[in-house]
Every structure is written in structure tokens, then in C-alpha cells.
Amino acid sequence: MNAPAIYLDYNATAPLRPAAHAAMQDLLWGPANPSSVHRFGRDAKKHMEEARRSVAEMVSAWSNEVVFCASGTEANHLALRGSGAGRVLVSAVEHSSVLKAAAHEPIAVDGHGIVKLEALAAMLTGGSAVLVSVMLANNETGVIQPIREIAALCHEHGALLHCDAVQALGKVPVDFGALGADMLTLSAHKCGGPVGAAALVVRRGLPLRALLEGGGQEQGRRAGTENVAALCGFAAALADTGGATVAELQRWRDGMEASLRAEGAIVVGAQAHRLPNTSCLIMPGVGSELQLMDFDLAGIAISAGSACSSGRIEPSHVLAAMGIEKSEASYAIRVSSGWATRQADIHAFEAHWRQLKARLAR
Ligand code: PLP
């Protein structure tokens, strides 16, 4: 089977950036256990601490606030389970790795997918051991949450805020201090780094119980030998500015959406502040599975809603929380671009969308 020639599924995972590949290549040979005292260990530790400094700098955090882990999923679990909160409040549009990490109460969102601040305020009544988790940008729609306001509200009521910034990193500015969150999740493979490297940024002094206990790595907050090569690839990917710029991605995406809207497409979350690379598009009456297969046959890789799980297409809880009817949600696809996308790729997608719609109308 030929691989799709056009990849527009960056929110599932991005191709590895050249700088990340270069940074990892030599380190993969090892031996590289940063806890070892000998010269190999010290060398590995030096590389890892450089990576930690550079990841921290990218999100305006301190190095010792960065806890390296193996996936965004793990970082989300560490945040929700390790904070010691007695009550956890989670926005209804979170990724399943947050929704399934702990028993929680859902926070409602409006028709644009934005957390209802008044609903959150009403839930934050007394009790100090409350943890709130709201993502910075949604993986299905790209909708961006007002995290600063949410953080202020949480702190006013003595609650902590965790923010899953996995989809935002590399696409919009992510500044730990300015956002005001107490914990922030990052993952390398969504922004051109390797799979298997991620971080939970934890505000200085915040107690956190480890999920994994053992060797005492990561200041006792995450046991297990760190994947030094992957972590260096993570740092290198964040520093690599090659390829399409965010401004280009946004311009191409906006042009495509405007032209497909004129053909009857519905853009989910169109009125909200969104990531520059993401479109959730409804082709009325045409199931997302059929669209996906048709695009795949044409050599264009896209996805339906969240593609994080097993390749199965299930009704989107994100679109349902936004009040979109189940039938309409079943017509939604997700198109997401990134550093190696060219304008011609977006044009090819657009042309195939029109062609498919016209073909099915006949
Ligand atoms: N959070 C969001 C918003 C995501 O989109 C994803 C993956 O799609 C994750 C967390 C999980 O990240 P990882 O694949 O690194 O476990």
C-alpha cells in the first residue's frame, strides 16, 4: 500500500523535525543512564539537563519545574493523581487522557467550546483541595481556552489549575508564568519531536506525589531511567523554526475554510479564538468515515475528531459538549497542518473536498 503523499494530521502526531533527528542520532547509541556516576552517566546527565533548560526556557519556566515523562498521557495522569486534590473539576472537552485520569466533575462549555466561567465559579465553592483541569487548545477543534482568566478564578477560590498544553505547544505562545497555571502538560511528538518524550511543568514548591516510584529520578517525582535521546530530540524540535511558519499555516487554513464555507462546509468553533493549524469541518450528510477513506485513497491523510485511540471512530464528546447534534457530529473531519505542510497540500485537500461533495451530490 502506498503511504499517503499529503499528511494533514499533525494534531495526531507530527513528522520528526530535522533538528530533532540530528540531536538524537548519536545519543541513541548510548550508553546513557543519567543517574550513573561514571563519565557516560555524567555525559548523559549533561545532555538531559541542557534539554531540560531549553524546554523550560521555551515555556518561560524554571528548569527545576520541568518533570520529564514518557507521554502527554502520563503527564496528565501525574498532574491529576499526584496533586492530592480531594475534588477534581475537568472541562467537558478535555482529551481522554485527562478525562480518564481521575474521578471528576465536568465543567460545561458553551457552543464555541469555551469553558463557562460562571459554571466554574459556581462549582468552586469552598474547600481548598480542589484541582481544576482545562486544556489550552482543543485537539479536535483547535479552540483556545481563556486560561489566564480561569487561573485567576481558581486561585481566587484556593483551587489549583492544571493545563494540558499538548496541542498548543509550537502553535501559539505558551508561557507558564503568564498563563498562571500551577501545572502544564507538554508532549514532544505533537510539535516535531519524537514519541516518548513529554513533560509536566510543576510550579516551584507545589507538592506532587509520584505515580511511578523507584529510582528517585526527576527529584523523586517520576521514577524510571530517562530517555535522554528522546528528551534532547524534544528540546531540538522546539528550537527548530524551519518549515512553514505559523502565520503561513493560518493564512492557508483561513483561505481554505472561507472557500469551503461558500460550498456548504460548516467550520466548528469558527467564531472562537483557535489554533492556526486546525479545522474541524462538517460536510453535511456525508459520514466522516466515508470522507476519511475517500481522502486516504486520494493520498491525503486527515482524521475524524480525535485519532488518539485505536483508529476506531466514536462519537466526539467534544462536539457533543458544544451542543452539536450526534448526526451532524458524525459528518465532522479534522484537518491539521504543521511544519512540513506546503500551500499546495492545502489546495489539494480543498480541491478533493469539492470533488467529493460534487460526486456524492450526483
Ligand atoms: N492531550 C491532548 C490535548 C492531546 O491531543 C493528546 C494526544 O492526542 C494527549 C494529551 C496525549 O498525548 P500523548 O500522545 O503524548 O500521550
PDB file of C-alpha atoms in Angstrom, residues 44-339:
ATOM      1  CA  ALA A  44      24.098  11.747  29.569  1.00  0.00           C
ATOM      2  CA  LYS A  45      23.072  13.927  32.506  1.00  0.00           C
ATOM      3  CA  LYS A  46      24.702  16.961  30.927  1.00  0.00           C
ATOM      4  CA  HIS A  47      22.718  16.418  27.724  1.00  0.00           C
ATOM      5  CA  MET A  48      19.498  15.847  29.618  1.00  0.00           C
ATOM      6  CA  GLU A  49      19.903  18.947  31.785  1.00  0.00           C
ATOM      7  CA  GLU A  50      20.599  21.044  28.683  1.00  0.00           C
ATOM      8  CA  ALA A  51      17.371  19.679  27.199  1.00  0.00           C
ATOM      9  CA  ARG A  52      15.532  20.488  30.432  1.00  0.00           C
ATOM     10  CA  ARG A  53      16.874  24.070  30.409  1.00  0.00           C
ATOM     11  CA  SER A  54      15.854  24.554  26.841  1.00  0.00           C
ATOM     12  CA  VAL A  55      12.334  23.071  27.232  1.00  0.00           C
ATOM     13  CA  ALA A  56      11.862  25.205  30.363  1.00  0.00           C
ATOM     14  CA  GLU A  57      13.012  28.322  28.520  1.00  0.00           C
ATOM     15  CA  MET A  58      10.562  27.666  25.667  1.00  0.00           C
ATOM     16  CA  VAL A  59       7.640  27.946  28.093  1.00  0.00           C
ATOM     17  CA  SER A  60       9.242  30.563  30.386  1.00  0.00           C
ATOM     18  CA  ALA A  61       9.536  28.156  33.309  1.00  0.00           C
ATOM     19  CA  TRP A  62      12.449  27.269  35.613  1.00  0.00           C
ATOM     20  CA  SER A  63      14.455  24.129  34.844  1.00  0.00           C
ATOM     21  CA  ASN A  64      13.618  22.563  38.189  1.00  0.00           C
ATOM     22  CA  GLU A  65       9.920  22.947  37.422  1.00  0.00           C
ATOM     23  CA  VAL A  66      10.205  20.510  34.494  1.00  0.00           C
ATOM     24  CA  VAL A  67       9.449  16.852  35.267  1.00  0.00           C
ATOM     25  CA  PHE A  68      10.271  14.726  32.244  1.00  0.00           C
ATOM     26  CA  CYS A  69       7.954  11.812  31.434  1.00  0.00           C
ATOM     27  CA  ALA A  70       7.238   9.499  28.527  1.00  0.00           C
ATOM     28  CA  SER A  71       3.967  10.901  27.158  1.00  0.00           C
ATOM     29  CA  GLY A  72       1.401  13.633  27.474  1.00  0.00           C
ATOM     30  CA  THR A  73      -0.936  10.962  28.777  1.00  0.00           C
ATOM     31  CA  GLU A  74       1.476  10.158  31.611  1.00  0.00           C
ATOM     32  CA  ALA A  75       1.975  13.841  32.451  1.00  0.00           C
ATOM     33  CA  ASN A  76      -1.799  14.346  32.636  1.00  0.00           C
ATOM     34  CA  HIS A  77      -2.138  11.349  34.955  1.00  0.00           C
ATOM     35  CA  LEU A  78       0.698  12.625  37.144  1.00  0.00           C
ATOM     36  CA  ALA A  79      -0.989  16.021  37.446  1.00  0.00           C
ATOM     37  CA  LEU A  80      -4.452  14.745  38.239  1.00  0.00           C
ATOM     38  CA  ARG A  81      -3.466  11.872  40.503  1.00  0.00           C
ATOM     39  CA  GLY A  82      -0.369  13.337  42.107  1.00  0.00           C
ATOM     40  CA  SER A  83      -1.763  16.670  43.278  1.00  0.00           C
ATOM     41  CA  GLY A  84      -3.543  15.136  46.268  1.00  0.00           C
ATOM     42  CA  ALA A  85      -6.753  17.007  45.431  1.00  0.00           C
ATOM     43  CA  GLY A  86      -9.930  15.731  47.038  1.00  0.00           C
ATOM     44  CA  ARG A  87     -12.105  17.116  44.245  1.00  0.00           C
ATOM     45  CA  VAL A  88     -11.214  17.316  40.569  1.00  0.00           C
ATOM     46  CA  LEU A  89     -13.105  19.526  38.103  1.00  0.00           C
ATOM     47  CA  VAL A  90     -12.417  18.897  34.424  1.00  0.00           C
ATOM     48  CA  SER A  91     -13.709  20.712  31.341  1.00  0.00           C
ATOM     49  CA  ALA A  92     -16.094  18.614  29.267  1.00  0.00           C
ATOM     50  CA  VAL A  93     -13.896  18.936  26.162  1.00  0.00           C
ATOM     51  CA  GLU A  94     -10.638  17.569  27.615  1.00  0.00           C
ATOM     52  CA  HIS A  95      -8.622  14.848  25.929  1.00  0.00           C
ATOM     53  CA  SER A  96      -9.457  11.329  27.118  1.00  0.00           C
ATOM     54  CA  SER A  97      -6.079  11.127  28.907  1.00  0.00           C
ATOM     55  CA  VAL A  98      -7.385  13.788  31.310  1.00  0.00           C
ATOM     56  CA  LEU A  99     -10.976  12.558  31.448  1.00  0.00           C
ATOM     57  CA  LYS A 100      -9.856   9.048  32.354  1.00  0.00           C
ATOM     58  CA  ALA A 101      -7.084  10.016  34.771  1.00  0.00           C
ATOM     59  CA  ALA A 102      -9.307  10.602  37.810  1.00  0.00           C
ATOM     60  CA  ALA A 103     -12.892  10.663  39.010  1.00  0.00           C
ATOM     61  CA  HIS A 104     -14.094  14.183  38.283  1.00  0.00           C
ATOM     62  CA  GLU A 105     -16.962  16.600  37.859  1.00  0.00           C
ATOM     63  CA  PRO A 106     -17.351  18.005  34.324  1.00  0.00           C
ATOM     64  CA  ILE A 107     -17.291  21.756  33.686  1.00  0.00           C
ATOM     65  CA  ALA A 108     -19.722  22.813  30.942  1.00  0.00           C
ATOM     66  CA  VAL A 109     -18.605  24.639  27.780  1.00  0.00           C
ATOM     67  CA  ASP A 110     -20.605  26.965  25.538  1.00  0.00           C
ATOM     68  CA  GLY A 111     -21.485  26.496  21.857  1.00  0.00           C
ATOM     69  CA  HIS A 112     -17.983  27.679  20.850  1.00  0.00           C
ATOM     70  CA  GLY A 113     -16.346  25.087  23.093  1.00  0.00           C
ATOM     71  CA  ILE A 114     -15.216  27.652  25.689  1.00  0.00           C
ATOM     72  CA  VAL A 115     -15.446  26.851  29.404  1.00  0.00           C
ATOM     73  CA  LYS A 116     -18.402  28.634  31.032  1.00  0.00           C
ATOM     74  CA  LEU A 117     -16.685  30.753  33.680  1.00  0.00           C
ATOM     75  CA  GLU A 118     -19.885  31.269  35.653  1.00  0.00           C
ATOM     76  CA  ALA A 119     -20.412  27.488  35.790  1.00  0.00           C
ATOM     77  CA  LEU A 120     -16.849  27.016  37.025  1.00  0.00           C
ATOM     78  CA  ALA A 121     -17.246  29.797  39.619  1.00  0.00           C
ATOM     79  CA  ALA A 122     -20.384  28.124  40.950  1.00  0.00           C
ATOM     80  CA  MET A 123     -18.527  24.835  41.299  1.00  0.00           C
ATOM     81  CA  LEU A 124     -15.596  26.417  43.138  1.00  0.00           C
ATOM     82  CA  THR A 125     -17.426  26.818  46.379  1.00  0.00           C
ATOM     83  CA  GLY A 126     -15.172  26.403  49.413  1.00  0.00           C
ATOM     84  CA  GLY A 127     -12.820  23.529  50.162  1.00  0.00           C
ATOM     85  CA  SER A 128      -9.157  24.082  49.470  1.00  0.00           C
ATOM     86  CA  ALA A 129      -8.192  20.714  47.966  1.00  0.00           C
ATOM     87  CA  VAL A 130      -9.700  21.330  44.533  1.00  0.00           C
ATOM     88  CA  LEU A 131      -7.861  20.746  41.275  1.00  0.00           C
ATOM     89  CA  VAL A 132      -9.242  22.153  38.013  1.00  0.00           C
ATOM     90  CA  SER A 133      -8.012  20.867  34.650  1.00  0.00           C
ATOM     91  CA  VAL A 134      -8.628  22.846  31.462  1.00  0.00           C
ATOM     92  CA  MET A 135      -6.678  22.426  28.235  1.00  0.00           C
ATOM     93  CA  LEU A 136      -5.051  25.364  26.460  1.00  0.00           C
ATOM     94  CA  ALA A 137      -6.169  24.258  22.964  1.00  0.00           C
ATOM     95  CA  ASN A 138      -8.525  21.514  21.900  1.00  0.00           C
ATOM     96  CA  ASN A 139      -7.199  18.668  19.764  1.00  0.00           C
ATOM     97  CA  GLU A 140     -10.379  18.300  17.674  1.00  0.00           C
ATOM     98  CA  THR A 141     -11.442  21.900  17.084  1.00  0.00           C
ATOM     99  CA  GLY A 142      -8.323  23.939  17.943  1.00  0.00           C
ATOM    100  CA  VAL A 143     -10.442  26.166  20.205  1.00  0.00           C
ATOM    101  CA  ILE A 144      -8.294  28.047  22.739  1.00  0.00           C
ATOM    102  CA  GLN A 145      -9.448  28.496  26.338  1.00  0.00           C
ATOM    103  CA  PRO A 146      -9.047  31.719  28.358  1.00  0.00           C
ATOM    104  CA  ILE A 147      -6.562  30.063  30.713  1.00  0.00           C
ATOM    105  CA  ARG A 148      -5.429  33.297  32.372  1.00  0.00           C
ATOM    106  CA  GLU A 149      -8.957  34.117  33.476  1.00  0.00           C
ATOM    107  CA  ILE A 150      -9.571  30.522  34.523  1.00  0.00           C
ATOM    108  CA  ALA A 151      -6.350  30.508  36.578  1.00  0.00           C
ATOM    109  CA  ALA A 152      -7.332  33.753  38.309  1.00  0.00           C
ATOM    110  CA  LEU A 153     -10.757  32.329  39.142  1.00  0.00           C
ATOM    111  CA  CYS A 154      -9.258  29.108  40.502  1.00  0.00           C
ATOM    112  CA  HIS A 155      -6.733  30.927  42.655  1.00  0.00           C
ATOM    113  CA  GLU A 156      -9.383  33.311  43.971  1.00  0.00           C
ATOM    114  CA  HIS A 157     -11.133  30.235  45.339  1.00  0.00           C
ATOM    115  CA  GLY A 158      -7.972  28.496  46.566  1.00  0.00           C
ATOM    116  CA  ALA A 159      -8.033  25.851  43.834  1.00  0.00           C
ATOM    117  CA  LEU A 160      -5.120  24.656  41.703  1.00  0.00           C
ATOM    118  CA  LEU A 161      -5.162  24.711  37.913  1.00  0.00           C
ATOM    119  CA  HIS A 162      -3.656  22.091  35.613  1.00  0.00           C
ATOM    120  CA  CYS A 163      -3.497  22.969  31.917  1.00  0.00           C
ATOM    121  CA  ASP A 164      -2.934  20.444  29.120  1.00  0.00           C
ATOM    122  CA  ALA A 165      -0.935  22.436  26.558  1.00  0.00           C
ATOM    123  CA  VAL A 166      -0.068  19.442  24.359  1.00  0.00           C
ATOM    124  CA  GLN A 167      -1.800  20.822  21.256  1.00  0.00           C
ATOM    125  CA  ALA A 168      -0.827  24.440  21.828  1.00  0.00           C
ATOM    126  CA  LEU A 169       2.937  23.962  22.108  1.00  0.00           C
ATOM    127  CA  GLY A 170       4.711  25.182  18.979  1.00  0.00           C
ATOM    128  CA  LYS A 171       1.499  26.625  17.501  1.00  0.00           C
ATOM    129  CA  VAL A 172       0.726  29.516  19.845  1.00  0.00           C
ATOM    130  CA  PRO A 173       2.867  31.111  22.582  1.00  0.00           C
ATOM    131  CA  VAL A 174       2.893  29.015  25.752  1.00  0.00           C
ATOM    132  CA  ASP A 175       4.175  30.970  28.748  1.00  0.00           C
ATOM    133  CA  PHE A 176       3.863  29.099  32.037  1.00  0.00           C
ATOM    134  CA  GLY A 177       4.075  32.218  34.200  1.00  0.00           C
ATOM    135  CA  ALA A 178       1.745  34.329  32.088  1.00  0.00           C
ATOM    136  CA  LEU A 179      -0.882  31.586  31.853  1.00  0.00           C
ATOM    137  CA  GLY A 180      -0.908  31.328  35.627  1.00  0.00           C
ATOM    138  CA  ALA A 181      -1.472  27.561  35.703  1.00  0.00           C
ATOM    139  CA  ASP A 182       0.084  25.525  38.513  1.00  0.00           C
ATOM    140  CA  MET A 183       0.874  22.573  36.254  1.00  0.00           C
ATOM    141  CA  LEU A 184       1.285  22.361  32.493  1.00  0.00           C
ATOM    142  CA  THR A 185       1.457  19.278  30.241  1.00  0.00           C
ATOM    143  CA  LEU A 186       3.721  19.215  27.161  1.00  0.00           C
ATOM    144  CA  SER A 187       4.366  16.422  24.640  1.00  0.00           C
ATOM    145  CA  ALA A 188       7.158  16.246  22.075  1.00  0.00           C
ATOM    146  CA  HIS A 189       5.553  14.334  19.220  1.00  0.00           C
ATOM    147  CA  LYS A 190       2.837  16.904  18.541  1.00  0.00           C
ATOM    148  CA  CYS A 191       5.400  19.531  17.602  1.00  0.00           C
ATOM    149  CA  GLY A 192       8.013  17.626  15.623  1.00  0.00           C
ATOM    150  CA  GLY A 193       9.826  15.857  18.432  1.00  0.00           C
ATOM    151  CA  PRO A 194       9.894  12.096  18.940  1.00  0.00           C
ATOM    152  CA  VAL A 195       7.184   9.962  20.513  1.00  0.00           C
ATOM    153  CA  GLY A 196       8.192   9.004  24.069  1.00  0.00           C
ATOM    154  CA  ALA A 197       9.220  12.399  25.435  1.00  0.00           C
ATOM    155  CA  ALA A 198       6.986  14.745  27.398  1.00  0.00           C
ATOM    156  CA  ALA A 199       6.948  16.936  30.479  1.00  0.00           C
ATOM    157  CA  LEU A 200       4.811  18.077  33.335  1.00  0.00           C
ATOM    158  CA  VAL A 201       5.802  21.597  34.359  1.00  0.00           C
ATOM    159  CA  VAL A 202       5.073  21.981  38.069  1.00  0.00           C
ATOM    160  CA  ARG A 203       5.109  25.345  39.826  1.00  0.00           C
ATOM    161  CA  ARG A 204       8.014  25.628  42.280  1.00  0.00           C
ATOM    162  CA  GLY A 205       7.186  24.386  45.730  1.00  0.00           C
ATOM    163  CA  LEU A 206       3.990  22.597  44.712  1.00  0.00           C
ATOM    164  CA  PRO A 207       3.928  19.154  46.324  1.00  0.00           C
ATOM    165  CA  LEU A 208       3.423  16.306  43.874  1.00  0.00           C
ATOM    166  CA  ARG A 209       3.176  12.607  44.657  1.00  0.00           C
ATOM    167  CA  ALA A 210       4.910  10.360  42.135  1.00  0.00           C
ATOM    168  CA  LEU A 211       2.827   7.906  40.136  1.00  0.00           C
ATOM    169  CA  LEU A 212       5.882   5.757  39.491  1.00  0.00           C
ATOM    170  CA  GLU A 213       8.176   5.039  42.407  1.00  0.00           C
ATOM    171  CA  GLY A 214      11.617   3.517  42.221  1.00  0.00           C
ATOM    172  CA  GLY A 215      14.955   5.087  41.499  1.00  0.00           C
ATOM    173  CA  GLY A 216      14.143   8.622  42.638  1.00  0.00           C
ATOM    174  CA  GLN A 217      14.743  10.239  39.238  1.00  0.00           C
ATOM    175  CA  GLU A 218      13.205  13.641  38.422  1.00  0.00           C
ATOM    176  CA  GLN A 219      13.613  14.762  42.046  1.00  0.00           C
ATOM    177  CA  GLY A 220      11.518  11.841  43.226  1.00  0.00           C
ATOM    178  CA  ARG A 221       8.557  12.944  41.112  1.00  0.00           C
ATOM    179  CA  ARG A 222       8.865  10.329  38.336  1.00  0.00           C
ATOM    180  CA  ALA A 223      10.955   7.200  38.708  1.00  0.00           C
ATOM    181  CA  GLY A 224      12.465   5.396  35.713  1.00  0.00           C
ATOM    182  CA  THR A 225      15.592   5.952  33.632  1.00  0.00           C
ATOM    183  CA  GLU A 226      15.042   8.989  31.441  1.00  0.00           C
ATOM    184  CA  ASN A 227      15.065   8.633  27.639  1.00  0.00           C
ATOM    185  CA  VAL A 228      17.928  11.065  27.083  1.00  0.00           C
ATOM    186  CA  ALA A 229      17.956  10.843  23.279  1.00  0.00           C
ATOM    187  CA  ALA A 230      14.212  11.486  23.005  1.00  0.00           C
ATOM    188  CA  LEU A 231      14.354  14.361  25.507  1.00  0.00           C
ATOM    189  CA  CYS A 232      17.165  16.003  23.516  1.00  0.00           C
ATOM    190  CA  GLY A 233      15.056  15.496  20.382  1.00  0.00           C
ATOM    191  CA  PHE A 234      12.177  17.216  22.175  1.00  0.00           C
ATOM    192  CA  ALA A 235      14.308  20.260  23.009  1.00  0.00           C
ATOM    193  CA  ALA A 236      15.767  20.409  19.492  1.00  0.00           C
ATOM    194  CA  ALA A 237      12.297  20.228  17.883  1.00  0.00           C
ATOM    195  CA  LEU A 238      11.115  23.181  19.944  1.00  0.00           C
ATOM    196  CA  ALA A 239      14.105  25.253  18.873  1.00  0.00           C
ATOM    197  CA  ASP A 240      13.756  24.328  15.168  1.00  0.00           C
ATOM    198  CA  THR A 241      11.973  27.118  13.321  1.00  0.00           C
ATOM    199  CA  GLY A 242      12.322  25.665   9.822  1.00  0.00           C
ATOM    200  CA  GLY A 243       9.414  24.914   7.513  1.00  0.00           C
ATOM    201  CA  ALA A 244       6.040  26.599   7.279  1.00  0.00           C
ATOM    202  CA  THR A 245       5.530  29.457   9.720  1.00  0.00           C
ATOM    203  CA  VAL A 246       2.522  29.693  11.989  1.00  0.00           C
ATOM    204  CA  ALA A 247       1.401  32.810  10.062  1.00  0.00           C
ATOM    205  CA  GLU A 248       1.504  30.868   6.784  1.00  0.00           C
ATOM    206  CA  LEU A 249      -0.419  27.953   8.236  1.00  0.00           C
ATOM    207  CA  GLN A 250      -3.075  30.325   9.489  1.00  0.00           C
ATOM    208  CA  ARG A 251      -3.352  32.154   6.170  1.00  0.00           C
ATOM    209  CA  TRP A 252      -3.671  28.920   4.199  1.00  0.00           C
ATOM    210  CA  ARG A 253      -6.153  27.465   6.690  1.00  0.00           C
ATOM    211  CA  ASP A 254      -8.313  30.610   6.725  1.00  0.00           C
ATOM    212  CA  GLY A 255      -8.371  30.733   2.917  1.00  0.00           C
ATOM    213  CA  MET A 256      -9.367  27.081   2.690  1.00  0.00           C
ATOM    214  CA  GLU A 257     -12.134  27.479   5.275  1.00  0.00           C
ATOM    215  CA  ALA A 258     -13.552  30.566   3.581  1.00  0.00           C
ATOM    216  CA  SER A 259     -13.702  28.864   0.220  1.00  0.00           C
ATOM    217  CA  LEU A 260     -15.232  25.615   1.554  1.00  0.00           C
ATOM    218  CA  ARG A 261     -17.778  27.548   3.594  1.00  0.00           C
ATOM    219  CA  ALA A 262     -19.019  29.003   0.343  1.00  0.00           C
ATOM    220  CA  GLU A 263     -19.543  25.380  -0.795  1.00  0.00           C
ATOM    221  CA  GLY A 264     -21.631  24.491   2.266  1.00  0.00           C
ATOM    222  CA  ALA A 265     -18.991  23.376   4.760  1.00  0.00           C
ATOM    223  CA  ILE A 266     -19.581  24.145   8.439  1.00  0.00           C
ATOM    224  CA  VAL A 267     -16.489  25.098  10.424  1.00  0.00           C
ATOM    225  CA  VAL A 268     -16.811  24.027  14.063  1.00  0.00           C
ATOM    226  CA  GLY A 269     -15.737  26.699  16.559  1.00  0.00           C
ATOM    227  CA  ALA A 270     -15.285  29.254  13.772  1.00  0.00           C
ATOM    228  CA  GLN A 271     -16.203  32.197  15.997  1.00  0.00           C
ATOM    229  CA  ALA A 272     -13.727  31.259  18.719  1.00  0.00           C
ATOM    230  CA  HIS A 273     -10.014  32.009  19.065  1.00  0.00           C
ATOM    231  CA  ARG A 274      -8.429  28.858  17.566  1.00  0.00           C
ATOM    232  CA  LEU A 275      -5.086  27.249  16.797  1.00  0.00           C
ATOM    233  CA  PRO A 276      -3.746  28.446  13.426  1.00  0.00           C
ATOM    234  CA  ASN A 277      -3.367  24.921  12.022  1.00  0.00           C
ATOM    235  CA  THR A 278      -6.643  23.177  12.852  1.00  0.00           C
ATOM    236  CA  SER A 279     -10.007  22.912  11.074  1.00  0.00           C
ATOM    237  CA  CYS A 280     -12.936  20.807  12.173  1.00  0.00           C
ATOM    238  CA  LEU A 281     -15.116  20.660   9.075  1.00  0.00           C
ATOM    239  CA  ILE A 282     -18.609  19.271   8.602  1.00  0.00           C
ATOM    240  CA  MET A 283     -19.686  18.144   5.123  1.00  0.00           C
ATOM    241  CA  PRO A 284     -23.442  17.913   5.740  1.00  0.00           C
ATOM    242  CA  GLY A 285     -24.863  14.442   5.057  1.00  0.00           C
ATOM    243  CA  VAL A 286     -21.506  12.740   4.450  1.00  0.00           C
ATOM    244  CA  GLY A 287     -20.197  10.457   7.196  1.00  0.00           C
ATOM    245  CA  SER A 288     -16.678  11.138   8.433  1.00  0.00           C
ATOM    246  CA  GLU A 289     -15.648   7.515   7.884  1.00  0.00           C
ATOM    247  CA  LEU A 290     -16.547   7.719   4.201  1.00  0.00           C
ATOM    248  CA  GLN A 291     -14.737  11.058   3.873  1.00  0.00           C
ATOM    249  CA  LEU A 292     -11.660   9.679   5.607  1.00  0.00           C
ATOM    250  CA  MET A 293     -11.423   6.670   3.309  1.00  0.00           C
ATOM    251  CA  ASP A 294     -12.017   8.739   0.214  1.00  0.00           C
ATOM    252  CA  PHE A 295      -9.301  11.219   1.172  1.00  0.00           C
ATOM    253  CA  ASP A 296      -6.967   8.354   2.034  1.00  0.00           C
ATOM    254  CA  LEU A 297      -7.490   6.779  -1.388  1.00  0.00           C
ATOM    255  CA  ALA A 298      -6.640  10.145  -2.895  1.00  0.00           C
ATOM    256  CA  GLY A 299      -3.393  10.170  -0.873  1.00  0.00           C
ATOM    257  CA  ILE A 300      -4.486  12.728   1.711  1.00  0.00           C
ATOM    258  CA  ALA A 301      -4.245  11.788   5.394  1.00  0.00           C
ATOM    259  CA  ILE A 302      -6.763  13.516   7.678  1.00  0.00           C
ATOM    260  CA  SER A 303      -8.753  12.319  10.677  1.00  0.00           C
ATOM    261  CA  ALA A 304     -12.196  12.278  12.206  1.00  0.00           C
ATOM    262  CA  GLY A 305     -12.249  14.007  15.565  1.00  0.00           C
ATOM    263  CA  SER A 306      -9.689  12.624  17.958  1.00  0.00           C
ATOM    264  CA  ALA A 307      -7.475   9.947  16.407  1.00  0.00           C
ATOM    265  CA  CYS A 308      -5.576   9.302  19.593  1.00  0.00           C
ATOM    266  CA  SER A 309      -7.057   5.946  20.496  1.00  0.00           C
ATOM    267  CA  SER A 310      -7.335   2.881  18.338  1.00  0.00           C
ATOM    268  CA  GLY A 311      -8.313   4.038  14.859  1.00  0.00           C
ATOM    269  CA  ARG A 312     -11.954   3.495  15.763  1.00  0.00           C
ATOM    270  CA  ILE A 313     -14.263   6.404  15.076  1.00  0.00           C
ATOM    271  CA  GLU A 314     -16.502   7.087  18.045  1.00  0.00           C
ATOM    272  CA  PRO A 315     -18.943   9.945  18.587  1.00  0.00           C
ATOM    273  CA  SER A 316     -16.989  13.014  19.646  1.00  0.00           C
ATOM    274  CA  HIS A 317     -17.573  14.054  23.271  1.00  0.00           C
ATOM    275  CA  VAL A 318     -16.102  17.448  22.338  1.00  0.00           C
ATOM    276  CA  LEU A 319     -18.710  18.206  19.680  1.00  0.00           C
ATOM    277  CA  ALA A 320     -21.463  16.783  21.928  1.00  0.00           C
ATOM    278  CA  ALA A 321     -20.389  19.119  24.766  1.00  0.00           C
ATOM    279  CA  MET A 322     -20.633  22.029  22.314  1.00  0.00           C
ATOM    280  CA  GLY A 323     -24.269  21.117  21.686  1.00  0.00           C
ATOM    281  CA  ILE A 324     -23.728  19.732  18.186  1.00  0.00           C
ATOM    282  CA  GLU A 325     -26.240  17.020  17.290  1.00  0.00           C
ATOM    283  CA  LYS A 326     -24.833  13.487  17.103  1.00  0.00           C
ATOM    284  CA  SER A 327     -25.858  13.144  13.444  1.00  0.00           C
ATOM    285  CA  GLU A 328     -24.121  16.396  12.487  1.00  0.00           C
ATOM    286  CA  ALA A 329     -21.040  15.473  14.520  1.00  0.00           C
ATOM    287  CA  SER A 330     -20.783  12.229  12.564  1.00  0.00           C
ATOM    288  CA  TYR A 331     -20.051  14.321   9.443  1.00  0.00           C
ATOM    289  CA  ALA A 332     -17.036  16.068  11.009  1.00  0.00           C
ATOM    290  CA  ILE A 333     -13.429  15.635   9.932  1.00  0.00           C
ATOM    291  CA  ARG A 334     -10.256  17.210  11.321  1.00  0.00           C
ATOM    292  CA  VAL A 335      -7.588  18.734   9.127  1.00  0.00           C
ATOM    293  CA  SER A 336      -4.381  19.795  10.864  1.00  0.00           C
ATOM    294  CA  SER A 337      -1.188  21.110   9.314  1.00  0.00           C
ATOM    295  CA  GLY A 338       2.357  21.756  10.528  1.00  0.00           C
ATOM    296  CA  TRP A 339       5.964  22.498   9.794  1.00  0.00           C
TER     297      TRP A 339
END
